[in-house]
Structures are given as structure tokens and as C-alpha cells.
Short mmCIF file of C-alpha atoms in Angstrom, two decimals:
data_model
loop_
_atom_site.label_atom_id
_atom_site.label_comp_id
_atom_site.label_asym_id
_atom_site.label_seq_id
_atom_site.Cartn_x
_atom_site.Cartn_y
_atom_site.Cartn_z
CA MET A 1 0.00 0.00 0.00
CA THR A 2 2.87 2.36 0.79
CA THR A 3 4.32 1.78 -2.67
CA ALA A 4 0.94 2.39 -4.33
CA VAL A 5 0.52 5.71 -2.49
CA ARG A 6 4.03 6.79 -3.47
CA GLU A 7 3.46 5.85 -7.12
CA VAL A 8 0.15 7.74 -7.30
CA GLU A 9 1.89 10.87 -6.03
CA GLU A 10 4.89 10.47 -8.34
CA GLU A 11 2.78 9.72 -11.43
CA THR A 12 -0.06 12.20 -10.90
CA GLY A 13 1.04 14.89 -8.43
CA TYR A 14 -1.85 13.91 -6.12
CA ARG A 15 -1.39 12.47 -2.61
CA PRO A 16 -4.15 10.00 -1.71
CA LYS A 17 -6.02 10.79 1.51
CA ARG A 18 -7.45 7.35 2.35
CA VAL A 19 -6.45 4.07 0.72
CA GLU A 20 -7.91 0.59 1.08
CA HIS A 21 -7.11 -2.76 -0.51
CA LEU A 22 -9.58 -3.39 -3.33
CA VAL A 23 -8.66 -6.71 -4.94
CA SER A 24 -5.71 -8.94 -5.78
CA TYR A 25 -5.70 -11.04 -8.94
CA GLN A 26 -3.49 -13.08 -11.25
CA PRO A 27 -3.79 -11.81 -14.86
CA MET A 28 -2.20 -14.94 -16.36
CA ALA A 29 -2.94 -17.68 -13.83
CA GLY A 30 -1.28 -20.96 -14.71
CA MET A 31 1.22 -19.29 -17.02
CA VAL A 32 2.97 -16.64 -14.93
CA ASP A 33 2.97 -15.91 -11.21
CA SER A 34 2.37 -12.17 -11.29
CA GLU A 35 0.03 -11.03 -8.52
CA HIS A 36 -1.52 -7.63 -9.16
CA ILE A 37 -2.82 -5.73 -6.15
CA LEU A 38 -5.31 -2.90 -6.65
CA PHE A 39 -6.25 -0.22 -4.15
CA LEU A 40 -9.19 2.15 -3.87
CA VAL A 41 -8.39 5.77 -3.01
CA HIS A 42 -10.88 8.10 -1.38
CA GLY A 43 -9.96 11.73 -1.96
CA ALA A 44 -6.60 13.19 -2.91
CA GLU A 45 -4.68 16.41 -2.42
CA LEU A 46 -2.75 18.08 -5.23
CA VAL A 47 0.81 18.40 -3.91
CA GLY A 48 2.75 19.22 -7.08
CA LYS A 49 3.46 18.24 -10.63
CA PRO A 50 4.07 14.63 -11.64
CA GLU A 51 7.73 13.64 -11.30
CA GLY A 52 9.66 12.34 -14.29
CA GLU A 53 7.85 10.78 -17.22
CA VAL A 54 4.11 10.56 -16.85
CA GLU A 55 2.82 7.21 -18.06
CA ALA A 56 -0.73 8.47 -18.63
CA ASP A 57 -1.75 10.51 -21.64
CA ARG A 58 -4.09 12.54 -19.48
CA ILE A 59 -4.78 12.83 -15.75
CA GLU A 60 -8.24 13.93 -14.68
CA TRP A 61 -11.05 13.05 -12.27
CA VAL A 62 -13.81 11.07 -13.96
CA PRO A 63 -17.20 10.50 -12.30
CA MET A 64 -18.00 6.79 -11.90
CA ALA A 65 -21.24 7.38 -13.83
CA GLU A 66 -19.17 8.07 -16.98
CA ILE A 67 -17.20 4.82 -16.81
CA PRO A 68 -19.69 2.53 -18.67
CA ASP A 69 -19.71 4.85 -21.70
CA MET A 70 -15.91 5.07 -21.64
CA ILE A 71 -15.70 1.27 -21.66
CA ALA A 72 -18.25 1.03 -24.49
CA ARG A 73 -16.24 3.52 -26.59
CA GLY A 74 -13.04 1.58 -25.98
CA ASP A 75 -11.43 4.37 -23.95
CA ILE A 76 -10.92 1.90 -21.11
CA TRP A 77 -10.00 -1.63 -22.15
CA THR A 78 -7.10 -3.04 -20.13
CA SER A 79 -7.91 -5.99 -17.89
CA GLY A 80 -6.49 -4.54 -14.68
CA THR A 81 -8.39 -1.30 -15.12
CA LEU A 82 -11.63 -3.11 -15.87
CA ILE A 83 -11.23 -5.42 -12.86
CA GLY A 84 -10.46 -2.47 -10.59
CA LEU A 85 -13.38 -0.40 -11.82
CA LEU A 86 -15.82 -3.32 -11.45
CA GLN A 87 -14.64 -3.98 -7.89
CA ALA A 88 -14.69 -0.28 -6.99
CA GLN A 89 -18.21 0.10 -8.35
CA GLN A 90 -19.43 -2.90 -6.36
CA ARG A 91 -17.74 -1.70 -3.17
CA LEU A 92 -19.03 1.85 -3.49
CA ASN A 93 -22.57 0.74 -4.40
CA GLY A 94 -22.56 -1.63 -1.42
CA ARG A 95 -21.74 1.25 0.93
CA GLU A 96 -24.59 3.35 -0.48
CA ARG A 97 -27.05 0.55 0.26
CA GLY A 98 -25.60 -0.26 3.69
#
């Protein structure tokens, strides 16, 4: 989790306020042992510009309600991102009901 927080700040310039484990998964189970661990961040503070090369083309806040259309258009298509968004949506919707 410490590494994830540091990477978010380095890559985006935002420092996460609250972080929780979201899901762990194996993208190529049976072929490669490569556990991926995803975290859910609640709130962030802008602390500066991204350091070094920014891996993202664009950094912006996107409302969860826009995600299905972004997936349908092909703007979001990588497996890890899709898994994380699905889990985040389920977790956040569960809190609204509870």
C-alpha cells in the first residue's frame, strides 16, 4: 500500500487521503505468477506536478457514472483497469445501500 501511495503521487502529483485494498488477482494464472494488487483511493490532495515521465496521456477526475460509456467507446480496455473499476463500483454501491 505504501508503494501504491508513493506511485500515485509520483505519477499524478496527487497524494491519496485514504487508501484501502480493493482486490488482488493473477492476470495470467497458470502461465505466470504475477500477482496484481489494486487499491481504492478516497480523496486526494494536489501536492505538485508529476515527477519524471508521466505514463498516462491525461490525468483527470472522472465520475464513476461516466465509466460505462468510456468502456463502451473503448477508452478503457485493459484488464487490470476493468477489474479495478468493477470492484470499486461494487464496493461503493454496497456502501450506499448499507
